[in-house]
Coordinates of C-alpha atoms in Angstrom, one line a residue:
X1365 CA -19.2 0.1 22.8
X1366 CA -21.1 -1.4 19.8
X1367 CA -20.6 0.2 16.4
X1368 CA -23.9 -0.5 14.8
X1369 CA -24.3 0.7 11.4
X1370 CA -20.6 1.3 10.6
X1371 CA -20.1 0.3 7.0
X1372 CA -16.3 1.0 6.7
X1373 CA -17.1 3.0 3.5
X1374 CA -18.0 -0.1 1.6
X1375 CA -21.1 -1.3 -0.1
X1376 CA -23.5 -3.0 2.2
X1377 CA -22.5 -6.5 1.3
X1378 CA -19.3 -6.4 -0.8
X1379 CA -18.5 -9.6 -2.7
X1380 CA -15.1 -11.2 -2.4
X1381 CA -13.0 -11.4 -5.6
X1382 CA -14.6 -13.9 -7.9
X1383 CA -11.6 -16.2 -7.9
X1384 CA -11.8 -16.9 -4.2
X1385 CA -14.2 -19.9 -3.5
X1386 CA -16.1 -20.3 -0.3
X1387 CA -13.7 -23.2 0.8
X1388 CA -10.8 -20.7 0.7
X1389 CA -12.8 -18.1 2.7
X1390 CA -13.7 -20.8 5.3
X1391 CA -10.0 -21.9 5.5
X1392 CA -8.9 -18.4 6.1
X1393 CA -11.5 -17.8 8.8
X1394 CA -10.7 -21.1 10.5
X1395 CA -7.0 -20.2 10.7
X1396 CA -7.4 -16.5 11.5
X1397 CA -10.4 -16.9 13.8
X1398 CA -13.4 -14.6 13.8
X1399 CA -13.6 -12.0 16.5
X1400 CA -16.0 -9.2 17.0
X1401 CA -13.8 -7.5 19.6
X1402 CA -10.1 -6.4 19.3
X1403 CA -7.4 -8.7 20.4
X1404 CA -3.6 -9.0 20.0
X1405 CA -2.5 -11.6 17.5
X1406 CA 0.4 -13.9 18.2
X1407 CA 2.7 -11.1 16.8
X1408 CA 1.2 -8.8 19.4
X1409 CA -0.5 -6.6 16.8
X1410 CA -4.0 -5.3 17.4
X1411 CA -6.4 -7.2 15.3
X1412 CA -10.2 -7.5 14.9
X1413 CA -12.7 -9.5 12.7
X1414 CA -11.0 -12.1 10.5
X1415 CA -7.3 -11.2 11.0
X1416 CA -7.7 -7.5 10.2
X1417 CA -4.8 -5.5 11.5
X1418 CA -6.1 -2.3 13.0
X1419 CA -4.5 0.6 11.1
X1420 CA -3.5 4.1 12.6
X1421 CA -6.7 5.6 11.1
X1422 CA -8.9 2.9 12.6
X1423 CA -8.1 3.5 16.2
X1424 CA -11.8 3.5 17.0
X1425 CA -11.8 -0.2 16.5
X1426 CA -9.7 -0.7 19.6
X1427 CA -12.9 -0.1 21.6
X1428 CA -15.4 -1.5 19.2
X1429 CA -17.6 -4.5 19.2
X1430 CA -18.4 -5.3 15.6
X1431 CA -21.5 -7.0 14.3
X1432 CA -21.2 -10.3 12.4
X1433 CA -22.0 -8.4 9.3
X1434 CA -19.4 -5.8 9.9
X1435 CA -16.8 -8.5 10.4
X1436 CA -17.8 -10.1 7.2
X1437 CA -17.8 -6.8 5.3
X1438 CA -14.3 -5.9 6.6
X1439 CA -13.0 -9.5 5.7
X1440 CA -14.4 -9.2 2.1
X1441 CA -12.8 -5.8 1.8
X1442 CA -9.4 -7.2 3.0
X1443 CA -9.6 -10.0 0.5
X1444 CA -9.3 -7.4 -2.3
X1445 CA -5.7 -6.5 -1.6
X1446 CA -4.9 -10.3 -1.2
X1447 CA -6.5 -11.0 -4.7
X1448 CA -4.5 -8.1 -6.2
X1449 CA -1.3 -9.3 -4.7
X1450 CA -1.8 -12.9 -6.2
X1451 CA -2.8 -11.5 -9.6
X1452 CA 0.2 -9.1 -9.6
X1453 CA 2.9 -11.5 -8.3
X1454 CA 2.1 -15.0 -9.8
X1455 CA 2.9 -15.6 -13.4
X1456 CA 2.2 -19.4 -13.7
X1457 CA -0.9 -21.5 -14.0
X1458 CA -2.4 -22.6 -10.7
X1459 CA -5.1 -25.3 -9.8
X1460 CA -7.7 -24.2 -7.3
X1461 CA -6.0 -25.9 -4.3
X1462 CA -2.8 -24.0 -5.0
X1463 CA -4.7 -20.8 -5.3
X1464 CA -6.6 -21.5 -2.0
X1465 CA -3.3 -22.2 -0.2
X1466 CA -1.7 -19.1 -1.6
X1467 CA -4.7 -16.9 -0.5
X1468 CA -4.4 -18.2 3.0
X1469 CA -0.7 -17.6 3.1
X1470 CA -1.0 -14.1 1.5
X1471 CA -3.8 -13.1 3.8
X1472 CA -1.7 -14.0 6.8
X1473 CA 1.7 -12.5 5.8
X1474 CA 0.5 -9.5 3.9
X1475 CA 0.8 -8.4 0.2
X1476 CA 4.3 -7.0 0.3
X1477 CA 5.8 -10.1 2.1
X1478 CA 3.9 -12.4 -0.3
X1479 CA 5.1 -10.7 -3.4
X1480 CA 8.7 -10.9 -2.4
X1481 CA 8.4 -14.4 -0.9
X1482 CA 10.5 -17.4 -1.9
X1483 CA 7.1 -19.1 -2.5
X1484 CA 6.4 -16.7 -5.4
X1485 CA 10.0 -16.7 -6.6
X1486 CA 10.0 -20.5 -6.8
X1487 CA 6.5 -20.5 -8.4
X1488 CA 7.5 -18.0 -11.1
X1489 CA 10.4 -20.3 -12.0
X1490 CA 7.9 -23.2 -12.4
X1491 CA 9.4 -24.8 -9.3
X1492 CA 6.1 -25.9 -7.6
X1493 CA 7.8 -28.2 -5.1
X1494 CA 10.2 -25.4 -4.1
X1495 CA 7.2 -23.1 -3.7
X1496 CA 5.5 -25.7 -1.5
X1497 CA 8.5 -26.1 0.7
X1498 CA 8.9 -22.4 1.0
X1499 CA 5.7 -22.1 2.8
X1500 CA 7.6 -23.4 5.8
X1501 CA 9.7 -20.2 5.8
X1502 CA 6.7 -18.5 7.3
X1503 CA 6.4 -20.2 10.8
X1504 CA 7.3 -17.3 13.0
X1505 CA 5.7 -17.2 15.6
X1506 CA 5.8 -21.0 16.0
X1507 CA 2.0 -21.2 16.4
X1508 CA 1.8 -20.8 12.6
X1509 CA 3.6 -24.1 11.8
X1510 CA 0.4 -26.2 11.7
X1511 CA -1.2 -23.7 9.5
X1512 CA 1.7 -23.7 7.1
X1513 CA 1.7 -27.5 7.0
X1514 CA -1.9 -27.5 6.0
X1515 CA -1.4 -24.8 3.4
X1516 CA 1.5 -26.7 2.0
X1517 CA -0.4 -30.0 1.9
X1518 CA -3.3 -28.2 0.1
X1519 CA -0.9 -26.7 -2.3
X1520 CA 0.5 -30.1 -3.3
X1521 CA -3.0 -31.7 -3.7
X1522 CA -4.1 -32.3 -7.2
X1523 CA -7.7 -31.5 -8.1

């Protein structure tokens, strides 16, 4: 069942938060995948679009086929909570590669997990190497290990 014209209550083409460059958006899309139909992620949670977990009040999405524009709108809407989590949690300066890696991690593990993570704890103690190593605490299910290695490597890359 196609859901043409569904706007998710958003502006027609919401912009991502200004801090998130296209390279970070592309990295998240690459890791999450882009799906117009619902599927179960490795954690067996119903998901659609770019890693959007279908919430209790979004059950209609379980039978939906989203347009490419709906997928993009939903993704950009989801990025807002991710941007807020980084802004709220991280208290140290970051280069763009570090921010990109953190956006990818946060988008995947969720705002609450991100804010309380050892990654953030190390960062806020100015322990950038400890923060990089803590990315590897988030490799369950095991299919996430290559993603975490890429995020960690990006985080450690100077601009």
